[in-house]
PDB file of C-alpha atoms in Angstrom:
ATOM      1  CA  VAL A 152     197.599-107.796-107.941  1.00  0.00           C
ATOM      2  CA  PHE A 153     200.906-106.534-109.331  1.00  0.00           C
ATOM      3  CA  TYR A 154     199.751-106.279-112.956  1.00  0.00           C
ATOM      4  CA  PHE A 155     196.266-105.074-112.002  1.00  0.00           C
ATOM      5  CA  SER A 156     197.651-102.170-109.979  1.00  0.00           C
ATOM      6  CA  ALA A 157     200.311-101.389-112.575  1.00  0.00           C
ATOM      7  CA  GLY A 158     197.678-101.354-115.338  1.00  0.00           C
ATOM      8  CA  ILE A 159     195.285 -99.123-113.428  1.00  0.00           C
ATOM      9  CA  CYS A 160     198.198 -96.881-112.420  1.00  0.00           C
ATOM     10  CA  SER A 161     199.276 -96.426-116.027  1.00  0.00           C
ATOM     11  CA  MET A 162     195.703 -95.742-117.153  1.00  0.00           C
ATOM     12  CA  CYS A 163     195.263 -93.135-114.400  1.00  0.00           C
ATOM     13  CA  PHE A 164     198.492 -91.415-115.453  1.00  0.00           C
ATOM     14  CA  LEU A 165     197.518 -91.595-119.127  1.00  0.00           C
ATOM     15  CA  PHE A 166     194.060 -90.105-118.672  1.00  0.00           C
ATOM     16  CA  SER A 167     195.331 -87.540-116.178  1.00  0.00           C
ATOM     17  CA  THR A 168     197.816 -86.318-118.765  1.00  0.00           C
ATOM     18  CA  LEU A 169     195.272 -86.362-121.596  1.00  0.00           C
ATOM     19  CA  LEU A 170     192.669 -84.448-119.591  1.00  0.00           C
ATOM     20  CA  ALA A 171     195.218 -81.886-118.385  1.00  0.00           C
ATOM     21  CA  VAL A 172     196.477 -81.250-121.925  1.00  0.00           C
ATOM     22  CA  PHE A 173     192.901 -81.119-123.200  1.00  0.00           C
ATOM     23  CA  GLN A 174     191.982 -78.540-120.547  1.00  0.00           C
ATOM     24  CA  MET A 175     195.050 -76.456-121.461  1.00  0.00           C
ATOM     25  CA  ILE A 176     194.041 -76.498-125.122  1.00  0.00           C
ATOM     26  CA  MET A 177     190.495 -75.464-124.203  1.00  0.00           C
ATOM     27  CA  VAL A 178     191.696 -72.598-121.999  1.00  0.00           C
ATOM     28  CA  ASN A 179     193.964 -71.439-124.851  1.00  0.00           C
ATOM     29  CA  GLU A 180     190.858 -71.429-127.059  1.00  0.00           C
ATOM     30  CA  MET A 181     189.292 -68.767-124.820  1.00  0.00           C
ATOM     31  CA  SER A 182     189.626 -65.223-126.029  1.00  0.00           C
ATOM     32  CA  ASP A 183     189.154 -63.339-122.757  1.00  0.00           C
ATOM     33  CA  GLU A 184     188.960 -63.794-119.006  1.00  0.00           C
ATOM     34  CA  VAL A 185     185.165 -63.777-118.956  1.00  0.00           C
ATOM     35  CA  GLU A 186     185.067 -66.861-121.167  1.00  0.00           C
ATOM     36  CA  ILE A 187     187.610 -68.630-118.950  1.00  0.00           C
ATOM     37  CA  GLU A 188     185.540 -67.881-115.838  1.00  0.00           C
ATOM     38  CA  GLU A 189     182.372 -69.130-117.528  1.00  0.00           C
ATOM     39  CA  PHE A 190     184.174 -72.260-118.701  1.00  0.00           C
ATOM     40  CA  LEU A 191     185.571 -73.062-115.249  1.00  0.00           C
ATOM     41  CA  GLU A 192     182.124 -72.555-113.704  1.00  0.00           C
ATOM     42  CA  LEU A 193     180.614 -74.989-116.208  1.00  0.00           C
ATOM     43  CA  LEU A 194     183.300 -77.583-115.510  1.00  0.00           C
ATOM     44  CA  GLY A 195     182.585 -77.536-111.793  1.00  0.00           C
ATOM     45  CA  ASP A 196     184.286 -80.448-110.017  1.00  0.00           C
ATOM     46  CA  ASP A 197     185.637 -81.849-113.296  1.00  0.00           C
ATOM     47  CA  VAL A 198     188.223 -79.070-113.340  1.00  0.00           C
ATOM     48  CA  ASN A 199     190.217 -81.039-110.741  1.00  0.00           C
ATOM     49  CA  LEU A 200     189.834 -84.421-112.442  1.00  0.00           C
ATOM     50  CA  PRO A 201     193.415 -84.605-113.817  1.00  0.00           C
ATOM     51  CA  GLY A 202     194.761 -84.048-110.306  1.00  0.00           C
ATOM     52  CA  LYS A 203     192.440 -86.683-108.865  1.00  0.00           C
ATOM     53  CA  LEU A 204     193.525 -89.196-111.509  1.00  0.00           C
ATOM     54  CA  LEU A 205     197.174 -88.355-110.845  1.00  0.00           C
ATOM     55  CA  PHE A 206     196.672 -88.974-107.123  1.00  0.00           C
ATOM     56  CA  ALA A 207     194.883 -92.277-107.838  1.00  0.00           C
ATOM     57  CA  GLY A 208     197.752 -93.281-110.139  1.00  0.00           C
ATOM     58  CA  ILE A 209     200.272 -92.580-107.404  1.00  0.00           C
ATOM     59  CA  LEU A 210     198.248 -94.676-104.949  1.00  0.00           C
ATOM     60  CA  PHE A 211     197.937 -97.549-107.421  1.00  0.00           C
ATOM     61  CA  MET A 212     201.674 -97.301-108.146  1.00  0.00           C
ATOM     62  CA  ALA A 213     202.427 -98.009-104.489  1.00  0.00           C
ATOM     63  CA  CYS A 214     200.900-101.496-104.751  1.00  0.00           C
ATOM     64  CA  PRO A 215     203.172-102.834-107.542  1.00  0.00           C
ATOM     65  CA  ILE A 216     206.185-101.305-105.853  1.00  0.00           C
ATOM     66  CA  ALA A 217     205.275-102.948-102.548  1.00  0.00           C
ATOM     67  CA  THR A 218     204.471-106.241-104.294  1.00  0.00           C
ATOM     68  CA  PHE A 219     207.797-106.198-106.105  1.00  0.00           C
ATOM     69  CA  MET A 220     209.683-105.431-102.921  1.00  0.00           C
ATOM     70  CA  VAL A 221     207.912-108.135-100.927  1.00  0.00           C
ATOM     71  CA  ALA A 222     206.980-110.929-103.325  1.00  0.00           C
ATOM     72  CA  ASN A 223     209.700-110.892-105.981  1.00  0.00           C
ATOM     73  CA  ILE A 224     211.302-114.325-106.453  1.00  0.00           C
ATOM     74  CA  LYS A 225     214.910-113.184-106.209  1.00  0.00           C
ATOM     75  CA  LEU A 226     214.746-109.872-104.387  1.00  0.00           C
ATOM     76  CA  GLY A 227     211.515-109.952-102.410  1.00  0.00           C
ATOM     77  CA  VAL A 228     211.545-110.028 -98.648  1.00  0.00           C
ATOM     78  CA  TYR A 229     208.823-112.634 -98.192  1.00  0.00           C
ATOM     79  CA  TRP A 230     209.584-115.240-100.842  1.00  0.00           C
ATOM     80  CA  THR A 231     213.349-115.360-100.455  1.00  0.00           C
ATOM     81  CA  SER A 232     213.001-116.046 -96.752  1.00  0.00           C
ATOM     82  CA  LYS A 233     210.417-118.802 -97.360  1.00  0.00           C
ATOM     83  CA  GLU A 234     212.247-120.381-100.315  1.00  0.00           C
ATOM     84  CA  VAL A 235     209.107-121.876-101.812  1.00  0.00           C
ATOM     85  CA  ASP A 236     207.622-122.070-105.267  1.00  0.00           C
ATOM     86  CA  THR A 237     206.432-118.513-105.836  1.00  0.00           C
ATOM     87  CA  ARG A 238     204.148-118.965-108.817  1.00  0.00           C
ATOM     88  CA  PRO A 239     200.724-117.527-107.940  1.00  0.00           C
ATOM     89  CA  ASP A 240     197.504-119.408-108.572  1.00  0.00           C
ATOM     90  CA  PRO A 241     196.421-119.145-112.212  1.00  0.00           C
ATOM     91  CA  GLU A 242     192.839-118.443-111.101  1.00  0.00           C
ATOM     92  CA  VAL A 243     193.931-115.375-109.168  1.00  0.00           C
ATOM     93  CA  ASP A 244     195.915-114.132-112.176  1.00  0.00           C
ATOM     94  CA  LEU A 245     192.888-114.691-114.390  1.00  0.00           C
ATOM     95  CA  VAL A 246     190.557-112.769-112.042  1.00  0.00           C
ATOM     96  CA  PHE A 247     192.909-109.812-111.778  1.00  0.00           C
ATOM     97  CA  GLY A 248     193.555-109.900-115.518  1.00  0.00           C
ATOM     98  CA  TRP A 249     189.830-109.603-116.218  1.00  0.00           C
ATOM     99  CA  LEU A 250     189.457-106.955-113.522  1.00  0.00           C
ATOM    100  CA  THR A 251     192.225-104.926-115.170  1.00  0.00           C
ATOM    101  CA  CYS A 252     190.633-105.233-118.614  1.00  0.00           C
ATOM    102  CA  VAL A 253     187.173-104.236-117.368  1.00  0.00           C
ATOM    103  CA  SER A 254     188.521-101.334-115.288  1.00  0.00           C
ATOM    104  CA  THR A 255     190.570-100.039-118.212  1.00  0.00           C
ATOM    105  CA  PHE A 256     187.578-100.303-120.537  1.00  0.00           C
ATOM    106  CA  VAL A 257     185.345 -98.429-118.070  1.00  0.00           C
ATOM    107  CA  MET A 258     187.929 -95.674-117.529  1.00  0.00           C
ATOM    108  CA  ALA A 259     188.509 -95.285-121.266  1.00  0.00           C
ATOM    109  CA  THR A 260     184.792 -95.252-122.034  1.00  0.00           C
ATOM    110  CA  VAL A 261     183.959 -92.706-119.356  1.00  0.00           C
ATOM    111  CA  THR A 262     186.858 -90.457-120.315  1.00  0.00           C
ATOM    112  CA  LEU A 263     186.520 -90.612-124.079  1.00  0.00           C
ATOM    113  CA  PHE A 264     182.738 -90.707-124.433  1.00  0.00           C
ATOM    114  CA  THR A 265     181.578 -88.732-121.404  1.00  0.00           C
ATOM    115  CA  LEU A 266     184.217 -86.306-120.150  1.00  0.00           C
ATOM    116  CA  PHE A 267     185.801 -85.127-123.426  1.00  0.00           C
ATOM    117  CA  PRO A 268     182.424 -84.347-125.065  1.00  0.00           C
ATOM    118  CA  LYS A 269     181.273 -82.607-121.858  1.00  0.00           C
ATOM    119  CA  PHE A 270     184.430 -80.489-121.846  1.00  0.00           C
ATOM    120  CA  VAL A 271     183.939 -79.496-125.502  1.00  0.00           C
ATOM    121  CA  LYS A 272     180.267 -78.665-124.833  1.00  0.00           C
ATOM    122  CA  ASP A 273     181.265 -76.567-121.810  1.00  0.00           C
ATOM    123  CA  LEU A 274     183.958 -74.843-123.854  1.00  0.00           C
ATOM    124  CA  TYR A 275     181.602 -73.599-126.542  1.00  0.00           C
ATOM    125  CA  GLU A 276     178.747 -72.992-124.113  1.00  0.00           C
ATOM    126  CA  SER A 277     181.011 -70.673-122.118  1.00  0.00           C
ATOM    127  CA  LYS A 278     182.047 -68.866-125.310  1.00  0.00           C
ATOM    128  CA  VAL A 279     178.395 -68.309-126.263  1.00  0.00           C
ATOM    129  CA  LYS A 280     177.507 -67.158-122.738  1.00  0.00           C
ATOM    130  CA  ALA A 281     180.460 -64.743-122.683  1.00  0.00           C
ATOM    131  CA  ILE A 282     179.355 -63.283-126.024  1.00  0.00           C
ATOM    132  CA  GLN A 283     175.807 -62.883-124.713  1.00  0.00           C
ATOM    133  CA  ASP A 284     177.139 -61.171-121.580  1.00  0.00           C
ATOM    134  CA  ASP A 285     179.208 -58.829-123.752  1.00  0.00           C
ATOM    135  CA  ILE A 286     176.145 -57.983-125.846  1.00  0.00           C
ATOM    136  CA  ALA A 287     174.104 -57.357-122.711  1.00  0.00           C
ATOM    137  CA  ALA A 288     176.835 -55.100-121.309  1.00  0.00           C
ATOM    138  CA  VAL A 289     176.963 -53.092-124.528  1.00  0.00           C
ATOM    139  CA  ARG A 290     173.192 -52.706-124.559  1.00  0.00           C
ATOM    140  CA  PHE A 291     173.219 -51.598-120.930  1.00  0.00           C
ATOM    141  CA  HIS A 292     175.617 -48.757-121.751  1.00  0.00           C
ATOM    142  CA  GLU A 293     173.646 -47.495-124.729  1.00  0.00           C
ATOM    143  CA  PRO A 294     172.272 -44.013-124.242  1.00  0.00           C
ATOM    144  CA  PRO A 295     168.622 -43.996-123.323  1.00  0.00           C
ATOM    145  CA  PRO A 296     166.193 -43.145-126.078  1.00  0.00           C
ATOM    146  CA  PRO A 297     165.141 -39.483-126.224  1.00  0.00           C
ATOM    147  CA  PRO A 298     161.967 -38.673-124.333  1.00  0.00           C
ATOM    148  CA  LYS A 299     158.749 -38.409-126.292  1.00  0.00           C
ATOM    149  CA  TYR A 300     156.705 -35.206-125.864  1.00  0.00           C
TER     150      TYR A 300
END
């Protein structure tokens, strides 16, 4: 449980940081406020994903901290009072090891192959839409053609 939670915690922090930096780079790529608004509309709920991953990382960090405080051989509250052999079952370690590997793979796959390409697509889609809106605004303000007699 300790290493599983610590691994997931670190992956949440890693991808939260990567997504936040990536979003900052994309917003810097925008040339005006219209493009930024279009981009944020296209992102929808994904705009808050770095914050959600940060919150999940903080929650997962609580488990290793609690495990260390309770079940540490020399300093833990539970094991020092029991004074027993504290080595966990190897089967449990194996299950959580595989769970950590699979969870990390899924998070990496979803982030790298789904979210990053979606963000890039939304970035350039918002730029194109902003340009089209600018063209439409310019055409709207053109003087009307002269009347035909």
